[in-house]
Short mmCIF file of C-alpha atoms and ligand atoms in Angstrom, two decimals:
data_model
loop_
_atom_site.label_atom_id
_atom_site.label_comp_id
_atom_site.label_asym_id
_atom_site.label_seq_id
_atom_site.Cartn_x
_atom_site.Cartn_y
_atom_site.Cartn_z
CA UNK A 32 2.92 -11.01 -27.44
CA UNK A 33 5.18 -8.54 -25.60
CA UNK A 34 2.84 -6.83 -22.56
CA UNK A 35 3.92 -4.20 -20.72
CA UNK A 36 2.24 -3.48 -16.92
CA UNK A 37 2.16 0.42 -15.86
CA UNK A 38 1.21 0.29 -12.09
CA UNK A 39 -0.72 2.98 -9.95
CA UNK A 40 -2.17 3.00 -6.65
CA UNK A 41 -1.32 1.34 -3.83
CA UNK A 42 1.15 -2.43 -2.79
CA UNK A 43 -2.02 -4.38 -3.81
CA UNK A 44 -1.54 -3.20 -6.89
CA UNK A 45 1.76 -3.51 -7.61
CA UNK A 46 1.88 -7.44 -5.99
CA UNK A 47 -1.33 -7.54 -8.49
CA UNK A 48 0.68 -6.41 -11.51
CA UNK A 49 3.45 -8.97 -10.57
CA UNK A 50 0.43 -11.30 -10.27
CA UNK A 51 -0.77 -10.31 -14.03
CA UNK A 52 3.03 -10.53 -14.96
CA UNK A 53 3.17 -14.18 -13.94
CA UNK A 54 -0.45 -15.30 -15.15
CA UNK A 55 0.50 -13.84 -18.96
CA UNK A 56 4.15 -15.58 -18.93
CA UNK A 57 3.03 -18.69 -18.18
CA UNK A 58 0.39 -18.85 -20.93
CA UNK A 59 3.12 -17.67 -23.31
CA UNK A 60 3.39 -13.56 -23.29
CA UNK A 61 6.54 -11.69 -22.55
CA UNK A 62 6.97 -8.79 -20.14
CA UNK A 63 8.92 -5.99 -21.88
CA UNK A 64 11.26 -3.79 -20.38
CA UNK A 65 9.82 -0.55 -21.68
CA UNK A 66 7.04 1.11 -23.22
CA UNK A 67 8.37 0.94 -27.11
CA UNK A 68 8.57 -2.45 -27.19
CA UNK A 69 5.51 -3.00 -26.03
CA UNK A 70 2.53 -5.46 -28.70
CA UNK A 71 0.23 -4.32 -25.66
CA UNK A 72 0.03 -1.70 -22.71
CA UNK A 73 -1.57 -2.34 -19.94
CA UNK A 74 -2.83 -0.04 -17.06
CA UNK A 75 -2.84 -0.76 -13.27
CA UNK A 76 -5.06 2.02 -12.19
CA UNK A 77 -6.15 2.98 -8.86
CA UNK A 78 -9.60 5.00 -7.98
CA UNK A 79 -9.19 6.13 -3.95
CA UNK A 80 -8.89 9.84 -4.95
CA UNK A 81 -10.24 11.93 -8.36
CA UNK A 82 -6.52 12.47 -9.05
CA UNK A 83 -5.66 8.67 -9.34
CA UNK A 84 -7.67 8.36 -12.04
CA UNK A 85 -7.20 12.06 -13.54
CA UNK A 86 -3.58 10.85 -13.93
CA UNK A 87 -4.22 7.19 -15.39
CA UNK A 88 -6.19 9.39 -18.32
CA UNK A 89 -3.80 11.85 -19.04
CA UNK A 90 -1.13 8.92 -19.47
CA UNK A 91 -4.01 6.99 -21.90
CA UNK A 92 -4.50 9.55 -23.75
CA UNK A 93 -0.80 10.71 -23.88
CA UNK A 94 0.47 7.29 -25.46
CA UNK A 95 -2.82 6.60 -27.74
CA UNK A 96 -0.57 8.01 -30.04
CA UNK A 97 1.52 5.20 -30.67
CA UNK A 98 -1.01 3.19 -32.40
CA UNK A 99 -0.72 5.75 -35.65
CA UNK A 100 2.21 4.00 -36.09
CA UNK A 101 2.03 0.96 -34.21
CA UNK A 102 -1.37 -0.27 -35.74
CA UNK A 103 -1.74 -3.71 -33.77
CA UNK A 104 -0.81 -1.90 -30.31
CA UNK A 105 -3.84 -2.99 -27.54
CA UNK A 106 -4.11 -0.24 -24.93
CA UNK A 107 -6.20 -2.37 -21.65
CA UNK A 108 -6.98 -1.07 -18.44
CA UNK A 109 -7.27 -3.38 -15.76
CA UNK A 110 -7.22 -2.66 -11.37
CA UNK A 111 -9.65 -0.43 -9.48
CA UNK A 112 -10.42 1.59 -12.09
CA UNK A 113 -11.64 -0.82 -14.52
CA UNK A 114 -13.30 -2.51 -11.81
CA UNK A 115 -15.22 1.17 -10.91
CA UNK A 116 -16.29 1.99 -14.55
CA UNK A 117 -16.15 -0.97 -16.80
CA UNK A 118 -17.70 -0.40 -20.10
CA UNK A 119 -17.87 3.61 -19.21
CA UNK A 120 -14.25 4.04 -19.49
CA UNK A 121 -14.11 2.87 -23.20
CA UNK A 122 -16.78 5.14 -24.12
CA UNK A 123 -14.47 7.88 -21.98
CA UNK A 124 -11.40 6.95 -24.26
CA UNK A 125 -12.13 5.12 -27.63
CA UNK A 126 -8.73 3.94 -27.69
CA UNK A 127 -9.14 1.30 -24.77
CA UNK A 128 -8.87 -2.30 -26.01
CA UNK A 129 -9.86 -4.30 -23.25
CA UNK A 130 -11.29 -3.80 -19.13
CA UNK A 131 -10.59 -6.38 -16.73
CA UNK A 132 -11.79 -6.05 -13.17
CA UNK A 133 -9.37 -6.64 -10.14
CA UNK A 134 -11.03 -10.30 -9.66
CA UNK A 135 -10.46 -11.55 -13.74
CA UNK A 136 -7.00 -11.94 -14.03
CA UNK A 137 -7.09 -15.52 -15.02
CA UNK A 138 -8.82 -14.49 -18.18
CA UNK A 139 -6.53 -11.94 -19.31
CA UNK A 140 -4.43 -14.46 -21.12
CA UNK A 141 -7.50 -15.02 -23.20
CA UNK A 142 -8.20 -11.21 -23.65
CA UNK A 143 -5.00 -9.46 -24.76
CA UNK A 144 -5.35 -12.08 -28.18
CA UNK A 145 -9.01 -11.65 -28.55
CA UNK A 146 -11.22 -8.81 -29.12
CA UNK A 147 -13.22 -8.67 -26.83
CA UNK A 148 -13.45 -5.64 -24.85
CA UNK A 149 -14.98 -6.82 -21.52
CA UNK A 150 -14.15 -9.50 -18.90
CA UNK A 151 -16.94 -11.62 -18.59
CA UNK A 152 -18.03 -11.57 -15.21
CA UNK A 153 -17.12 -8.57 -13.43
CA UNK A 154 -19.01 -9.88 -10.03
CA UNK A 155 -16.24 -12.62 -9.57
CA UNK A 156 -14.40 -12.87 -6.57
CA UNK A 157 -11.16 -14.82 -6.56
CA UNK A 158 -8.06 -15.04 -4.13
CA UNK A 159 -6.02 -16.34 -6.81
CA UNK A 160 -4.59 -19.91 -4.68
CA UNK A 161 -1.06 -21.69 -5.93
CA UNK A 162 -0.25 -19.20 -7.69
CA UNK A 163 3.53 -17.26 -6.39
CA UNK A 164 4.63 -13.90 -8.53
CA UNK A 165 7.82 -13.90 -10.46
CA UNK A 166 8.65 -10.58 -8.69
CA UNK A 167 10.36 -7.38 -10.41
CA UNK A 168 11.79 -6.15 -7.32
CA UNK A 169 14.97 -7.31 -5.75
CA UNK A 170 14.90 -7.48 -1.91
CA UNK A 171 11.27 -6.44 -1.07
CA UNK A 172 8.66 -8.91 -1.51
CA UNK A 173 5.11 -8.27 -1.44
CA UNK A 174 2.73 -11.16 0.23
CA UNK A 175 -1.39 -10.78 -0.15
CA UNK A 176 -3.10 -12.80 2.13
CA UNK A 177 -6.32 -11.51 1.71
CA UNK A 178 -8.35 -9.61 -0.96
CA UNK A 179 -11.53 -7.47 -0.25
CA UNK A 180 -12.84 -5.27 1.67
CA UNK A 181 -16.09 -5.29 4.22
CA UNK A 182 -15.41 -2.06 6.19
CA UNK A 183 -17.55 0.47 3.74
CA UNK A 184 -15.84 3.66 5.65
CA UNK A 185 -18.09 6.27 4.36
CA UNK A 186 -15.66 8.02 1.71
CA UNK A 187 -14.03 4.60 0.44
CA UNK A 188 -13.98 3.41 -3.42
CA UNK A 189 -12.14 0.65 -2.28
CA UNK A 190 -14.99 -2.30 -0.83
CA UNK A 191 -16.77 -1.30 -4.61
CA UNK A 192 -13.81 -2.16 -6.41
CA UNK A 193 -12.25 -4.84 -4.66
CA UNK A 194 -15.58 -6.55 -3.25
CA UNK A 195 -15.82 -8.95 -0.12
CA UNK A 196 -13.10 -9.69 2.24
CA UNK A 197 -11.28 -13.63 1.98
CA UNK A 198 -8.53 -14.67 3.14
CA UNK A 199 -5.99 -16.78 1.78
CA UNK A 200 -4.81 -20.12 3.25
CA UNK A 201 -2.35 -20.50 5.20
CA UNK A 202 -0.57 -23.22 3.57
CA UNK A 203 -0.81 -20.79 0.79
CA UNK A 204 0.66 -17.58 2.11
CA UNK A 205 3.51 -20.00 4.44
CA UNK A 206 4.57 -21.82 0.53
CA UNK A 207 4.80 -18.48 -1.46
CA UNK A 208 6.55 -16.84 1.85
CA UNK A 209 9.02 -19.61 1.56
CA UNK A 210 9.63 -19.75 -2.31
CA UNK A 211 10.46 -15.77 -1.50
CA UNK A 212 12.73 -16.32 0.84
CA UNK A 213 14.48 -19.15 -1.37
CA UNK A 214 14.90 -16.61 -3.83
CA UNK A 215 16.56 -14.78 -1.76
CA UNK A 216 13.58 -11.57 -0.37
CA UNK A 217 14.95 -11.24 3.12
CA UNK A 218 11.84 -8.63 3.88
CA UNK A 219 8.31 -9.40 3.47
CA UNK A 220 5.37 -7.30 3.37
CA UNK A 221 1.66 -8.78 3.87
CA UNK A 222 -0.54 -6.94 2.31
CA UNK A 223 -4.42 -6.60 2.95
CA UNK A 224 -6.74 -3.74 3.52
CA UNK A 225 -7.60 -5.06 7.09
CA UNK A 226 -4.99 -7.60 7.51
CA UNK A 227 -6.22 -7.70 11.60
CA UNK A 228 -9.26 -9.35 10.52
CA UNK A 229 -7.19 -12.24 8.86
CA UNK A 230 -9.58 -15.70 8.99
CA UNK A 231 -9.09 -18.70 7.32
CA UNK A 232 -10.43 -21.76 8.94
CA UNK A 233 -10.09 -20.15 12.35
CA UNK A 234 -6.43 -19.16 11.99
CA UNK A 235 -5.74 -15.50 13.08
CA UNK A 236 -3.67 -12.90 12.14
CA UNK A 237 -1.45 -13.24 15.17
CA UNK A 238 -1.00 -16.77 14.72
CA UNK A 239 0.18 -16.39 11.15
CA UNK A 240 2.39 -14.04 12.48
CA UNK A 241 4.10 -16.73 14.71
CA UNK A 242 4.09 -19.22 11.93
CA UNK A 243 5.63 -16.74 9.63
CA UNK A 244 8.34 -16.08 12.28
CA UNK A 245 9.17 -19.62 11.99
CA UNK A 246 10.80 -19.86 8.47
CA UNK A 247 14.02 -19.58 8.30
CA UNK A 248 15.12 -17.95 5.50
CA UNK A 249 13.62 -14.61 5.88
CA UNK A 250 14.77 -12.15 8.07
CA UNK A 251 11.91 -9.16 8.04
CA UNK A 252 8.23 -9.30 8.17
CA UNK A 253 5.79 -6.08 8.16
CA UNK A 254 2.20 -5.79 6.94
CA UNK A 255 -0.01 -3.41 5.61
CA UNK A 256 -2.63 -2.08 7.10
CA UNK A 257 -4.03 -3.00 10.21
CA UNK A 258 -7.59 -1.39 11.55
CA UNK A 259 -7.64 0.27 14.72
CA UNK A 260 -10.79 -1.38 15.43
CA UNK A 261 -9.29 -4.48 15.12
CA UNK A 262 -5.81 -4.45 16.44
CA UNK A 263 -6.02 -7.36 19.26
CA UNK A 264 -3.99 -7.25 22.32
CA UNK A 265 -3.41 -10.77 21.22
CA UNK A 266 -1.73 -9.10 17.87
CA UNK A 267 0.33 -6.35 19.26
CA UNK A 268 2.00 -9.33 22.07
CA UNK A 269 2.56 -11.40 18.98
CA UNK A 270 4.47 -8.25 16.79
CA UNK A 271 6.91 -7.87 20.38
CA UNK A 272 6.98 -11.89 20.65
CA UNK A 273 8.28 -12.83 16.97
CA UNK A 274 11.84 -11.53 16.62
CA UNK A 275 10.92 -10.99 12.45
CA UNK A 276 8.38 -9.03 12.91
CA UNK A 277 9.37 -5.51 13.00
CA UNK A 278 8.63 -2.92 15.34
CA UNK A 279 6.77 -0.61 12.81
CA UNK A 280 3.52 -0.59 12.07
CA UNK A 281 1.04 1.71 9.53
CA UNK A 282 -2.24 2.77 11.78
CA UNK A 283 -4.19 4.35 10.11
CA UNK A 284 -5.98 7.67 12.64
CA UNK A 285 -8.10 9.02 9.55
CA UNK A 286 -9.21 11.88 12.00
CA UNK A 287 -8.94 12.84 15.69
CA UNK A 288 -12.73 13.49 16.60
CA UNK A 289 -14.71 10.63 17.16
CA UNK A 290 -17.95 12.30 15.74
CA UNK A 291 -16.33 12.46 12.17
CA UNK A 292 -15.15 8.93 12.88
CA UNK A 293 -18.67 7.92 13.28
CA UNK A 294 -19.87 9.51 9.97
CA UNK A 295 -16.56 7.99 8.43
CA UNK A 296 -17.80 4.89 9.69
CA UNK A 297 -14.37 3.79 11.06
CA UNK A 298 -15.94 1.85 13.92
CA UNK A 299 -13.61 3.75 16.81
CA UNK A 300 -13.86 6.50 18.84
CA UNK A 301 -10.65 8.74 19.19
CA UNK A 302 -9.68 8.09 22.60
CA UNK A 303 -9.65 3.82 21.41
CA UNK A 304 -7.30 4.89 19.11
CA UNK A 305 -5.09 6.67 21.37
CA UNK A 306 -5.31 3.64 23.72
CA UNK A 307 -4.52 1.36 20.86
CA UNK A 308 -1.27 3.58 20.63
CA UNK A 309 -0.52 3.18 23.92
CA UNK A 310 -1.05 -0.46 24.05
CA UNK A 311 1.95 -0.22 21.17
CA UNK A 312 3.85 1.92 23.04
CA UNK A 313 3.75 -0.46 26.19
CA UNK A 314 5.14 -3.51 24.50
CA UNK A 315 7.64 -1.81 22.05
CA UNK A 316 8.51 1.31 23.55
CA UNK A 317 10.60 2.40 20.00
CA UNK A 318 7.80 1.31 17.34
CA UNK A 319 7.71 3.21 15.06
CA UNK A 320 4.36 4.58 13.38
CA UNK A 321 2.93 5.62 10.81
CA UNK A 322 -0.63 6.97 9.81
CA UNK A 323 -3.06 8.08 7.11
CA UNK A 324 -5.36 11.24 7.87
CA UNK A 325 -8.01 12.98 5.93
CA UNK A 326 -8.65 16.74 5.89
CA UNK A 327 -11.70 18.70 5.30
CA UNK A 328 -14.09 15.44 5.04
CA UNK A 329 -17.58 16.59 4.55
CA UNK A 330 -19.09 18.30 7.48
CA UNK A 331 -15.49 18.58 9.61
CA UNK A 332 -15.79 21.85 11.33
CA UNK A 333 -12.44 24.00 12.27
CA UNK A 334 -12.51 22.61 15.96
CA UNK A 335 -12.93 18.50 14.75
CA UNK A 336 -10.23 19.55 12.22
CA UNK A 337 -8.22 21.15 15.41
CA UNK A 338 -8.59 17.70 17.09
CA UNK A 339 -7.26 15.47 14.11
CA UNK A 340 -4.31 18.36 14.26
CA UNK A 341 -3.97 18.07 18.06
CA UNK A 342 -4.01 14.34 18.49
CA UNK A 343 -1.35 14.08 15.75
CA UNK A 344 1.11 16.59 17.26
CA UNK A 345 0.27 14.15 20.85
CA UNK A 346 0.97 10.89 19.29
CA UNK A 347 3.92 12.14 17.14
CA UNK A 348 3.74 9.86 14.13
CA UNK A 349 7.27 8.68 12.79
CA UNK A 350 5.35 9.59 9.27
CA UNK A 351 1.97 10.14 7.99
CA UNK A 352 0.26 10.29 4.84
CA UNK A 353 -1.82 13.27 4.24
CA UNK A 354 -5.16 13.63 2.11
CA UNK A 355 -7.53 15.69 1.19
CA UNK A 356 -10.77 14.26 1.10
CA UNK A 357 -12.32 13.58 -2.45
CA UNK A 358 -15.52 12.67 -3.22
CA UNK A 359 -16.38 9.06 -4.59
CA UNK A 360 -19.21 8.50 -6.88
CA UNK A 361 -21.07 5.57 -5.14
CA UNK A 362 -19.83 6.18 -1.64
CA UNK A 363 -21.93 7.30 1.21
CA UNK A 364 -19.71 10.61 2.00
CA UNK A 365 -20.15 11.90 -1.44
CA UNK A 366 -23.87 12.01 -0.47
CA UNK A 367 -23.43 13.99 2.63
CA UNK A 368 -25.09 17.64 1.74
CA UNK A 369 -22.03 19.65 3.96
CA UNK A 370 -19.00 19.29 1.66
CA UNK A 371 -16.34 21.24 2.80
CA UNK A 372 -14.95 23.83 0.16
CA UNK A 373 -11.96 22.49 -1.75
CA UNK A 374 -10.16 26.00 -0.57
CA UNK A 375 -10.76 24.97 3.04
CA UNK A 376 -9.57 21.67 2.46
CA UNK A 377 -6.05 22.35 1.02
CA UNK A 378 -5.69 24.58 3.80
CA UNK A 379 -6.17 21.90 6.34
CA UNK A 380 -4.32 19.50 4.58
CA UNK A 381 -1.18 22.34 4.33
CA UNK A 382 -1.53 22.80 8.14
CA UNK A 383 -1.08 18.93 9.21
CA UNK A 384 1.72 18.99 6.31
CA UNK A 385 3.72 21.84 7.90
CA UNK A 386 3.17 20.22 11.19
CA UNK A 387 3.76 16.92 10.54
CA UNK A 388 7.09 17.92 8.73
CA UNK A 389 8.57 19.28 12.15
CA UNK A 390 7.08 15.91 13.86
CA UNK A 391 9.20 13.37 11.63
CA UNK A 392 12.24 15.61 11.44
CA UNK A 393 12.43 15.64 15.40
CA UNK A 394 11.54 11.62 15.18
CA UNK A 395 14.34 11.19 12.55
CA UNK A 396 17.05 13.59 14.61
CA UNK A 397 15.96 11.96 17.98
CA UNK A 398 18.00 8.67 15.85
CA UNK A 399 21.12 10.52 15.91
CA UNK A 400 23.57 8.38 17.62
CA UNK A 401 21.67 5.16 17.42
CA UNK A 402 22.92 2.02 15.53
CA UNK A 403 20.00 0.31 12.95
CA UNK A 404 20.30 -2.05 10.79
CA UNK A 405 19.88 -1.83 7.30
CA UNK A 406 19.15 -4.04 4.50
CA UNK A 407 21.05 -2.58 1.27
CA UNK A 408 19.07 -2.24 -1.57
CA UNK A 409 20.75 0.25 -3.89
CA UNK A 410 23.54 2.91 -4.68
CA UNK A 411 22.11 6.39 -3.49
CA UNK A 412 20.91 8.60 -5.91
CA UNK A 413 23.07 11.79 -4.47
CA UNK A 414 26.27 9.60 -5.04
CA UNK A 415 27.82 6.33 -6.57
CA UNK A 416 30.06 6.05 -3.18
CA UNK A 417 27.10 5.96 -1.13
CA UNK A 418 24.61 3.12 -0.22
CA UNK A 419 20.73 3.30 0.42
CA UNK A 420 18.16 0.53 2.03
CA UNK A 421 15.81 0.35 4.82
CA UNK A 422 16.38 -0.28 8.46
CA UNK A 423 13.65 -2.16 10.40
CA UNK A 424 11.32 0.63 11.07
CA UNK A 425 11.05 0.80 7.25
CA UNK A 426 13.02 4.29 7.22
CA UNK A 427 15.89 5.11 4.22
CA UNK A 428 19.07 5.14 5.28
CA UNK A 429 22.59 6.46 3.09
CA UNK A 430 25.77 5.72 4.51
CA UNK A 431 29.25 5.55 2.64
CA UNK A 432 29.96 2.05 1.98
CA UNK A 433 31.19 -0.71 -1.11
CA UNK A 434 28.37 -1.68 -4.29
CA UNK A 435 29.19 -5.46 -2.74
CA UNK A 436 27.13 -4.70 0.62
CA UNK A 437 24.29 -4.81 -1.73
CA UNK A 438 21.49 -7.34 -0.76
CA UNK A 439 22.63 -7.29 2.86
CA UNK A 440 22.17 -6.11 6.17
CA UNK A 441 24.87 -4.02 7.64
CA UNK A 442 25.04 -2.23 10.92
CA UNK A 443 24.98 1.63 10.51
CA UNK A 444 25.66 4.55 13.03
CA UNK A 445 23.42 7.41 12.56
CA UNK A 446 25.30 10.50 12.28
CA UNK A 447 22.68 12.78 10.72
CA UNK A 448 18.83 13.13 9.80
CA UNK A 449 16.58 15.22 7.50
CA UNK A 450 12.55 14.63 7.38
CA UNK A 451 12.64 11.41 5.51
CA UNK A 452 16.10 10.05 5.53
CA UNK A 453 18.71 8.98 8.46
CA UNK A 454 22.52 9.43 7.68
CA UNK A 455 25.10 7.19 8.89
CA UNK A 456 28.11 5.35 9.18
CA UNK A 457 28.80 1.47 9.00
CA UNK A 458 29.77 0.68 12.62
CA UNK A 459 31.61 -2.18 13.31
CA UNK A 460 31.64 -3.31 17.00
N1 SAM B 545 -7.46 -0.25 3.99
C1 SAM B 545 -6.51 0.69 4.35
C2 SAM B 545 -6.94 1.39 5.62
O1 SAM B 545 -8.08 1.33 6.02
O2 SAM B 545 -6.10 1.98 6.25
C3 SAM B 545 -6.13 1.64 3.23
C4 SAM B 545 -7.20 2.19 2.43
S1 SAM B 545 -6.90 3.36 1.17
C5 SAM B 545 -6.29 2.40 -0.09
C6 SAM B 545 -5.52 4.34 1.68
C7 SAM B 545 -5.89 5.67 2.27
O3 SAM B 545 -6.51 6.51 1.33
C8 SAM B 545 -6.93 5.61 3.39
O4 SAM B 545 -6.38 5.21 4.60
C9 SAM B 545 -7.47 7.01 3.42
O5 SAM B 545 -6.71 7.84 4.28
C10 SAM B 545 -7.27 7.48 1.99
N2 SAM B 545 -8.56 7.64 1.30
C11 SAM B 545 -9.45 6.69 0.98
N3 SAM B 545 -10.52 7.23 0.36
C12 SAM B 545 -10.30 8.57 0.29
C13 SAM B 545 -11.05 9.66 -0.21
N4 SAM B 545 -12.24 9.50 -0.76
N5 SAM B 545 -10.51 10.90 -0.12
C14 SAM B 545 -9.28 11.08 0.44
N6 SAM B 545 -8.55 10.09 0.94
C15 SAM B 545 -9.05 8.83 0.88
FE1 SF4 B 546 -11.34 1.68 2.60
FE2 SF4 B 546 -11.98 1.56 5.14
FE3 SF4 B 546 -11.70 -0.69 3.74
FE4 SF4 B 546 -9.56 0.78 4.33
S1 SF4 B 546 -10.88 -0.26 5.80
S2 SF4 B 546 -10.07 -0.10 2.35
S3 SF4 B 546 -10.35 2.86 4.26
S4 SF4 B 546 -13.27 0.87 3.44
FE1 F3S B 547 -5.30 0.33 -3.94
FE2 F3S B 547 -6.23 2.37 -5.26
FE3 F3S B 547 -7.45 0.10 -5.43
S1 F3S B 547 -5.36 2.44 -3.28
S2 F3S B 547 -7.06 -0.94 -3.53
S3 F3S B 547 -5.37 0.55 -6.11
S4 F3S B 547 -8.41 2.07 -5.30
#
């Protein structure tokens, strides 16, 4: 059969659709290039906010459609999502075939030809060993070494749908690190949703940081996201230490105001996570950072908001991602009787937007005159005589330069910056 994956949500995801991708070609299946050509569909869906899933139905419903005239077309839904609602979401949309949960992959093989409409065991918890994605992308490669989730921070979906924390092993995560490389991903992202908290048979984070740094043919290394509860001194020496490991790292704040940490559960007050910054700060003096931050969570008054606003503008995040809060069936937050009112909510969110705008686009300027370098992914999209890629604090940067540089790393003057991209020139010493 001829499956095609659409992916929402977060990296997990999409390193979970290339893991889907892999699991169904090797038992046979073939992973079509678009939609049309498609025997069956299949969903990646995320739950962290209302709109994740709002979307995922509108798109369900939208190509439905196609089985009018495509009459043995299987629609399945499979990620977060599935996980969340199971047998619910065919009963919200007759037209779902099949729901696999986050932790049943194996099984989808047996699924997509069947007709049954459930996974069987939707308490399962797997880590999914020896097995290394046949990846999409070309120069990025995304690396989970561990799946799950124990933190239960008041508003999060995520510990529902993705269950315990485990960690991968090592020998694991080094082999499909070094079958990436020898494919030729120069950059390598780890993904977990607490990578700091990395355990397998006493190995650490920071010391599979150091054995990462060791394999040759790689050049980058970065990993999403680390806790500030659990970002070791031990860690942040071993990030300045291994020359792969670049100086950028996502932290997520969340707020400013250690009381609505508390009833987010987040395990930190705010002035730990200003030291944690500084701590950064000392060892790489030009890391670059980047957060996540939720307005209007329930019972944030207008001065807690003010110090979520305040601390930002003080730290001066290279970037952050913005949200506001949405309730989650299931989750303790959703529970809390002082909800803030959505109206208040997008106004909060609006204010750290407009203010966080000014913050990156002074971060991005204050690069003007600097020399990065920059792994070359792409033509730009403005112009076929212009390059794109990423420098090592994970930041796009378009320079004028020849389709050939593609795929590698180049040395670029920055000439000019807006809020989101550097400008440059290739400089040649
Ligand atoms: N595990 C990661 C962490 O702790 O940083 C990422 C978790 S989640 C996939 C990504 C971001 O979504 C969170 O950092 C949080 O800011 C946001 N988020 C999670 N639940 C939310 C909710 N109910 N409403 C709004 N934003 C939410
Ligand atoms: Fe969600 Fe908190 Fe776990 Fe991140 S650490 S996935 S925000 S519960
Ligand atoms: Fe990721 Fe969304 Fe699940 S953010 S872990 S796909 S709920």
């Amino acid at each position: 059969m001829k499956f095609y994956i659409e992916t929402y949500g977060c990296q997990m995801n999409i390193s979970d659709s290339e893991l889907v991708a892999t699991i169904l070609s090797t038992a046979g299946h073939i992973q079509a290039d678009n939609i049309e050509d498609a025997d069956v569909i299949i969903f990646n869906t995320c739950s962290v906010r209302q709109h994740a899933e709002d979307r995922v139905m509108g798109r369900i419903a939208n190509e439905k459609s196609r089985k009018r005239t495509k009459t043995n077309l299987k629609i399945g839904v499979i990620g977060c999502m599935a996980q969340r609602l199971q047998d619910e979401l065919i009963d919200l949309q007759k037209e779902i075939d099949f729901v696999v949960g986050v932790d049943q992959y194996s099984e989808l093989p047996f699924i997509i030809e069947s007709d049954e409409h459930l996974a069987v065991d939707f308490n399962k918890e797997e880590i999914y060993n020896e097995i290394y994605p046949t990846r999409r992308g070309k120069f990025n490669a995304f690396v989970t070494i561990m799946r799950g989730c124990n933190n239960f921070c008041s508003y999060c979906i995520v510990p529902y749908t993705r269950g315990r924390e485990r960690s991968r092993p090592l020998s694991d995560v080094l082999e499909e690190v070094r079958i990436a490389g020898d494919n030729g991903y120069k950059d390598i992202t780890l993904l977990g949703q607490n990578v700091n908290s990395y355990d397998y048979d006493g190995v650490k984070f920071p010391d599979l940081l150091r054995e990462l740094n060791k394999i040759d043919n790689i050049k980058r290394l970065r990993f999403v996201t680390s806790h500030p509860k659990d970002l070791s001194d031990d860690l942040v020496i071993a990030m300045s230490e291994c020359d792969k490991v670049c100086k950028n790292i996502h932290f997520a704040m969340q707020s400013g105001n250690t009381e609505v940490l508390k009833r987010m559960n987040r395990g930190y007050t705010a002035e730990h996570f200003y030291g944690r910054i500084l701590k950064l700060r000392e060892y790489m003096p030009d890391i670059s950072i980047t957060t996540d931050v939720i307005a209007g969570f329930p019972g944030e008054s207008e001065e807690q908001f003010m110090d979520t606003y305040n601390l930002m503008k003080k730290i001066e995040f290279d970037y952050a991602f913005m949200y506001k809060y949405s309730p989650r069936r299931g989750t303790k937050a959703a529970e809390f009787t002082d909800q803030v009112d959505e109206a208040v909510r997008l106004s909060r969110l609006q204010r750290l937007i407009d203010m966080q705008r000014e913050v990156t686009l002074h971060k991005y300027q204050a690069m003007i005159g600097k020399i990065v370098e920059v792994y070359v992914e792409n033509v730009s999209k403005k112009s076929d005589d212009e390059l794109s890629g990423k420098t090592d604090q994970y930041k796009i940067c378009v320079f004028p330069g020849d389709k050939e540089l593609i795929g590698q790393f180049v040395k670029v003057k920055i000439t000019d910056a807006t809020a989101g991209t550097l400008i440059g020139v290739q400089y040649n010493e």
